[in-house]
XYZ file of C-alpha atoms in Angstrom:
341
model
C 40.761 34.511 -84.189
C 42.551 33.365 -81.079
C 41.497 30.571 -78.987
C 40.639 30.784 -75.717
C 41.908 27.691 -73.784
C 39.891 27.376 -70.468
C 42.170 26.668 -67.623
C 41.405 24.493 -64.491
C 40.697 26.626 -61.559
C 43.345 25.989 -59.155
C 42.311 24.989 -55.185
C 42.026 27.979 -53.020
C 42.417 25.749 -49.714
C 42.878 22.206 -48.548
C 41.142 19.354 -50.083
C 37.685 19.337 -48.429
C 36.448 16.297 -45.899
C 32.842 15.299 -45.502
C 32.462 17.115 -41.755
C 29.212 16.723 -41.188
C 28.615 12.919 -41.306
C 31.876 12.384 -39.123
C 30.340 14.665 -36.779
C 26.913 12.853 -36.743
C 29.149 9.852 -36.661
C 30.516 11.134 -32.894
C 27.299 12.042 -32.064
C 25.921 8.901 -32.715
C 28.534 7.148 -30.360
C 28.771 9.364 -27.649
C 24.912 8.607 -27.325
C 24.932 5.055 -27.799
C 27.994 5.736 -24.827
C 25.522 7.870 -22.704
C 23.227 5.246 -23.470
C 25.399 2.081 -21.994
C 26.949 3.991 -19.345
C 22.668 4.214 -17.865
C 21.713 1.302 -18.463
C 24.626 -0.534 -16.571
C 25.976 1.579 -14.489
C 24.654 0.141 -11.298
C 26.435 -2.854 -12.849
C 29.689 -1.040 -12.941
C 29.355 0.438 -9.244
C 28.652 -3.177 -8.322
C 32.112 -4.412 -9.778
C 34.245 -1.329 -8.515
C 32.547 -1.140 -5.225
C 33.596 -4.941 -5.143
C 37.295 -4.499 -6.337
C 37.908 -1.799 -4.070
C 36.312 -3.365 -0.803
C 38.166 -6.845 -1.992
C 41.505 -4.547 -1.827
C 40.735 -2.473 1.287
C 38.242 -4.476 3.874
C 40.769 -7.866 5.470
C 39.126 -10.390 4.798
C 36.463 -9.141 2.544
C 37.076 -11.333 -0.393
C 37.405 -14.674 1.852
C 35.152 -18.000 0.616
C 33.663 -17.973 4.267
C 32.476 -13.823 3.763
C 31.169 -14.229 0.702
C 29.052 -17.369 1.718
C 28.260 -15.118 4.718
C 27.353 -11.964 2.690
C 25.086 -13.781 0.429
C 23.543 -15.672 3.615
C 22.876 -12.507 5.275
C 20.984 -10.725 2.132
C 18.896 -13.994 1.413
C 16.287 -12.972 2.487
C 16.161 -9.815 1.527
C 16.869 -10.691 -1.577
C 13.529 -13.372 -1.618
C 11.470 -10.209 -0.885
C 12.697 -7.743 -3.360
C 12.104 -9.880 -6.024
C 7.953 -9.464 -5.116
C 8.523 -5.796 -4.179
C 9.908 -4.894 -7.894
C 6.557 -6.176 -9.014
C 5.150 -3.979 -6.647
C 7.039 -0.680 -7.441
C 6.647 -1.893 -10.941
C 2.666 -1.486 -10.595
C 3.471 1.733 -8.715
C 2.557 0.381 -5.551
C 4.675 -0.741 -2.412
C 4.100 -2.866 0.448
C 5.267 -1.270 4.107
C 4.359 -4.438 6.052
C 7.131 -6.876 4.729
C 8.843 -6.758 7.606
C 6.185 -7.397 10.468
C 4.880 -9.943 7.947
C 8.453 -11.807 8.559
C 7.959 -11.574 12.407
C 4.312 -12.518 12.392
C 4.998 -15.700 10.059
C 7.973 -16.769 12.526
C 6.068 -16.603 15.726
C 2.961 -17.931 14.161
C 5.363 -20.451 12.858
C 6.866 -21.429 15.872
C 3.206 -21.969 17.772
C 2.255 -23.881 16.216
C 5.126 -26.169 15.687
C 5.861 -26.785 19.810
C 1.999 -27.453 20.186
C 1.082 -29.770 17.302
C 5.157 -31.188 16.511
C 4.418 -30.478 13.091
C 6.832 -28.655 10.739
C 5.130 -28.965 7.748
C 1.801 -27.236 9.454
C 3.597 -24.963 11.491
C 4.721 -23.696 8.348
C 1.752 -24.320 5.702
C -0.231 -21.959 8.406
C 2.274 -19.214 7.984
C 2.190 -18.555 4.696
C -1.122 -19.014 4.851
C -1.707 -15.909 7.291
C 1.070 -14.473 4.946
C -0.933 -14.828 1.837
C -4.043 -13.782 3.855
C -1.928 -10.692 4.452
C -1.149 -9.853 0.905
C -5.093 -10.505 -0.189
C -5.948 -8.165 2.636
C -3.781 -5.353 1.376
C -4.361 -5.968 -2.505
C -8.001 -5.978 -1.933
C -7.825 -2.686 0.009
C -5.597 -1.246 -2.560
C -7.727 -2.551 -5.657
C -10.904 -2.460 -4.559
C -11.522 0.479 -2.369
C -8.710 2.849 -4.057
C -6.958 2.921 -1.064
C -3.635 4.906 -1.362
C -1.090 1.852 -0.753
C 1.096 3.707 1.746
C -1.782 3.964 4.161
C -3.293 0.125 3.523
C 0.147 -0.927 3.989
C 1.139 1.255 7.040
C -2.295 0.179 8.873
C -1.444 -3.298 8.026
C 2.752 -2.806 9.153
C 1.287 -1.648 12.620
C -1.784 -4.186 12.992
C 0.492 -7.237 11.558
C 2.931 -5.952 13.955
C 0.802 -5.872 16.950
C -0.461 -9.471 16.330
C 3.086 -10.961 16.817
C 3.426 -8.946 20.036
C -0.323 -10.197 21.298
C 0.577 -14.009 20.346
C 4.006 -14.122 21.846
C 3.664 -11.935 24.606
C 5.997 -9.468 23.552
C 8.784 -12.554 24.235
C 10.319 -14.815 21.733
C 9.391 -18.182 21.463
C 11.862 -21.013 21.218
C 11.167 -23.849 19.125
C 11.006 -27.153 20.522
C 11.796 -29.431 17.358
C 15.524 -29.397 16.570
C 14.384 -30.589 13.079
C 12.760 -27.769 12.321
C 16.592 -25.570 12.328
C 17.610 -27.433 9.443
C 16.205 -25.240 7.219
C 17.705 -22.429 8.009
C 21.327 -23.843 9.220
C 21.741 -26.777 6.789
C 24.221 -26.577 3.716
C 22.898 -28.199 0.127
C 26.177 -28.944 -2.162
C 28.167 -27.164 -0.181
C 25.893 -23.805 -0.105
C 22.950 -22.289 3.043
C 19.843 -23.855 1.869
C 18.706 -19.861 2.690
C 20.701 -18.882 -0.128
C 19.051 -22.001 -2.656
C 15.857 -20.433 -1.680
C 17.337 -16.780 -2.419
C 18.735 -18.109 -5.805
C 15.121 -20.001 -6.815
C 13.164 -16.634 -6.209
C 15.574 -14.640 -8.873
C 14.983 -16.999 -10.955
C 11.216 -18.068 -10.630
C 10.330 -14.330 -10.357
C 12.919 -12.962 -13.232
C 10.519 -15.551 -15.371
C 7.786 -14.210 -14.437
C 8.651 -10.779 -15.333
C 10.322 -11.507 -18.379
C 7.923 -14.639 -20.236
C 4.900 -14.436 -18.387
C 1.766 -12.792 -19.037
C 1.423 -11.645 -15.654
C 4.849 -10.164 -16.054
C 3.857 -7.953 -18.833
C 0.962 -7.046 -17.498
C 2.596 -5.756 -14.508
C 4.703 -3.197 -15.938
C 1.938 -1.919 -18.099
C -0.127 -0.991 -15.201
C 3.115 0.507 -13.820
C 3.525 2.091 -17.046
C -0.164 3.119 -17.436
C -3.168 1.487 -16.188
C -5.636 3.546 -18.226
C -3.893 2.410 -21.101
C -3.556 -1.101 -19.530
C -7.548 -1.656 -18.423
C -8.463 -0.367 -21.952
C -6.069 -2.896 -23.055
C -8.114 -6.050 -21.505
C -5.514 -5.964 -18.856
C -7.778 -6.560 -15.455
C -5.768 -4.401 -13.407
C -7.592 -5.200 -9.992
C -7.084 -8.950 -10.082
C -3.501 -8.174 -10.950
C -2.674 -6.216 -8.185
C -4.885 -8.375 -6.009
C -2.458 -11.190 -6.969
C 0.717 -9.303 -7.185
C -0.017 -8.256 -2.891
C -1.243 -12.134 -1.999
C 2.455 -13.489 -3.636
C 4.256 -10.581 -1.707
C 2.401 -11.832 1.578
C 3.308 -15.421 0.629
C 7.038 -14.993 -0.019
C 7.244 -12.333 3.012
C 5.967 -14.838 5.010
C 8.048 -17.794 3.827
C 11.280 -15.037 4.618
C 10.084 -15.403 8.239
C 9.871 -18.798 8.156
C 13.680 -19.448 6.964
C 14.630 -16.431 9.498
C 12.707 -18.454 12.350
C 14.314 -21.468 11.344
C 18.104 -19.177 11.474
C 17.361 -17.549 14.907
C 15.792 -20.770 16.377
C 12.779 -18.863 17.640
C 10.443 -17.013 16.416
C 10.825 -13.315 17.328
C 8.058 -10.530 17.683
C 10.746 -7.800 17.064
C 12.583 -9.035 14.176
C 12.115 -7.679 10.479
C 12.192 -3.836 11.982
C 13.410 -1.205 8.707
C 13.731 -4.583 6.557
C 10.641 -2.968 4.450
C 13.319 0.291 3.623
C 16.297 -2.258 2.870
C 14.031 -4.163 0.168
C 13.049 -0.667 -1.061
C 16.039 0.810 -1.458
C 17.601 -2.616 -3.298
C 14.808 -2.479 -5.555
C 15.229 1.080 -6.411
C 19.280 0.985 -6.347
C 19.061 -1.786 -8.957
C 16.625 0.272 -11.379
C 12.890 -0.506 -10.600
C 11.096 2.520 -11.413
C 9.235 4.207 -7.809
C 7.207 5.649 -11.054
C 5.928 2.528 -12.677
C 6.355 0.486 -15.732
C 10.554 -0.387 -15.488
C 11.965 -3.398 -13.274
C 15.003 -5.647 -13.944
C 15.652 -8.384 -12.296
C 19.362 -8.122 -12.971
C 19.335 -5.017 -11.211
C 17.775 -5.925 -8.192
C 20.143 -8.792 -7.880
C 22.685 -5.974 -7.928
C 21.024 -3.925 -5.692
C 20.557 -6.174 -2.942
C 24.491 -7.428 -3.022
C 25.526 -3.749 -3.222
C 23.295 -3.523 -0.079
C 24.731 -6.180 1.807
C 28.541 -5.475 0.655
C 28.351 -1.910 2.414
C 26.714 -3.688 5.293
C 29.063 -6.163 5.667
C 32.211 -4.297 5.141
C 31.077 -1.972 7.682
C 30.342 -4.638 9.877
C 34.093 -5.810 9.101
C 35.182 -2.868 9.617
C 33.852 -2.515 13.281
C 32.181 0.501 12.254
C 28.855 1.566 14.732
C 25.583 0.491 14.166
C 24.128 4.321 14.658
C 26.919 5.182 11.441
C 25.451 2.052 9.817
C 21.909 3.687 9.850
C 23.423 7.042 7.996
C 24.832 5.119 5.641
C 21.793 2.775 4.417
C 19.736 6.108 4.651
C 22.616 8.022 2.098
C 21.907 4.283 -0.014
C 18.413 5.353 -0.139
C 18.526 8.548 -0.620
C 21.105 8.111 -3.797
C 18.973 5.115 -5.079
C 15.642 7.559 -5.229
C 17.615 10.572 -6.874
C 18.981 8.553 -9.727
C 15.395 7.496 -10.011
C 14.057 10.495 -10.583
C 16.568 11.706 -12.662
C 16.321 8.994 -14.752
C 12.565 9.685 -14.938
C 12.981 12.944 -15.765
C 15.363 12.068 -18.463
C 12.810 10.184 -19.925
C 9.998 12.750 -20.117
């Protein structure tokens, strides 16, 4: 009887490879890629915007610019770091700007009649605050849509400067009083100490604070938030008073910059804070805000302001442009928010 010896099958093909988890495996890191590339890509337009305009603007990349650059978006920068808690609560505050002229006249008053520059400016940001309580009352309270309370108040706010200056500005009498705004403090603007002491008070705030939290989950949901215990009215109430507050103290340091106080000044500065906010990542929806990204936001702002400034380019081509910067900022925004739903 014969034997049958069983003989290895021999390999039709190539050895095989395990495919599938090396293509999960490239899945995986072209996500976490996707991932990276939006959560810091405003932070990589910030560093090739600022390469190339370093390369191609004269002058650009000079000590005395950037001192200049981050002197002229101070205050801007002061009051986007209260607007992102506004846009993070899904709310926004149109009367920043005629807040910054009332609070500089106001400020100025007062100072040539009583000599006083601690009054002159105690008084202004307390009409600022009394601003912010007006509008976050409206807006809690009586369920006021926040683009009307705040337009009403833009235009009354506005009006008031006009009334108590007479439509001219008014010069300041104490030369003590300029120091603020003109001074240097280790070799910096004291505007831009103030500028650096909001991003950091306010990024606190957001990040370790109660109040902070409780901010974006009203943005996020308030439903969800008031069922929470989160008292959603007192927040916003609070979140409008410290936007009238540090509007207000904006004008103060602009007053103090200028010399006078002036009726006109602050005009569009609501849509420059806006768009800085929203460049650098805070949600127009509700319930996202970084305060690394508005820091990048703002100096994105003011590099394409002052390199076009630089570059002697028109102040009517200067308006497209900051419009386009808007424009871009909101459709990332919703396309982020759409990416997300």
């Amino acid at each position: 009887m014969s034997r049958i010896e069983q003989q290895p099958i021999p390999a039709t093909g190539p050895a095989l490879t395990p495919a599938a988890p090396q293509q999960g495996s490239k899945i995986m890191n072209q996500q976490k890629l996707l991932k990276f590339a939006s959560e810091y890509s405003i932070i990589l337009i910030f560093l090739a915007l600022f390469v190339v305009l370093s390369f191609t603007v004269q002058y650009f990349f000079s000590w005395r610019n950037m001192i200049g650059l981050a002197l002229s978006v101070s205050q801007i920068g002061m009051v986007a770091c209260t607007m992102m808690f506004c846009l993070a609560s899904r709310d926004f505050d149109l009367s920043v700007g005629s807040t910054i002229a009332f609070a500089g006249v106001l400020c100025a008053m007062i100072i040539n009649r009583t000599g006083s520059i601690s009054l002159g400016i105690g008084v202004s940001l307390l009409a600022g605050a009394a601003i912010g309580l007006f509008n976050g009352a409206t807006i809690a309270k009586f369920r006021i849509n926040a683009l009307i309370t705040t337009l009403v108040t833009m235009g009354a706010v506005r009006g008031l400067a006009f009334i108590a200056s007479d439509g001219q500005a008014v010069g300041i009498s104490n030369e003590a009083f300029f120091n603020i705004g003109n001074n240097d403090l280790f070799g910096m603007p004291i505007p831009i100490w103030f500028c650096v002491a909001c991003f950091v008070i306010f990024g606190v705030m957001l990040n370790k604070t109660v109040y902070g939290r409780n901010t974006l989950a009203i943005g996020g949901n308030p439903d969800a938030a008031r069922l929470a215990g989160v008292n959603v009215d007192r927040t916003r109430i609070y979140i409008f008073l410290i936007q009238g507050v540090v509007a207000a103290l904006a004008g103060v340091i602009l007053a103090s910059r200028i010399t006078s106080g002036q009726p006109n000044s602050g005009q569009g500065f609501e849509l420059d804070v806006i768009a800085a906010c929203v460049l650098g990542g805070v949600s127009l929806a509700g319930g996202r805000a970084s305060i690394s990204g508005v820091i990048v936001g703002v100096l994105i702002m003011g590099m394409v302001q002052n390199a076009m400034n630089l570059q002697n380019i028109d102040a009517f081509y200067q308006y497209l442009v900051r419009a386009g910067i808007l424009y871009f900022a909101v459709l990332i925004d919703q396309l982020k928010n759409r990416g997300q739903a």
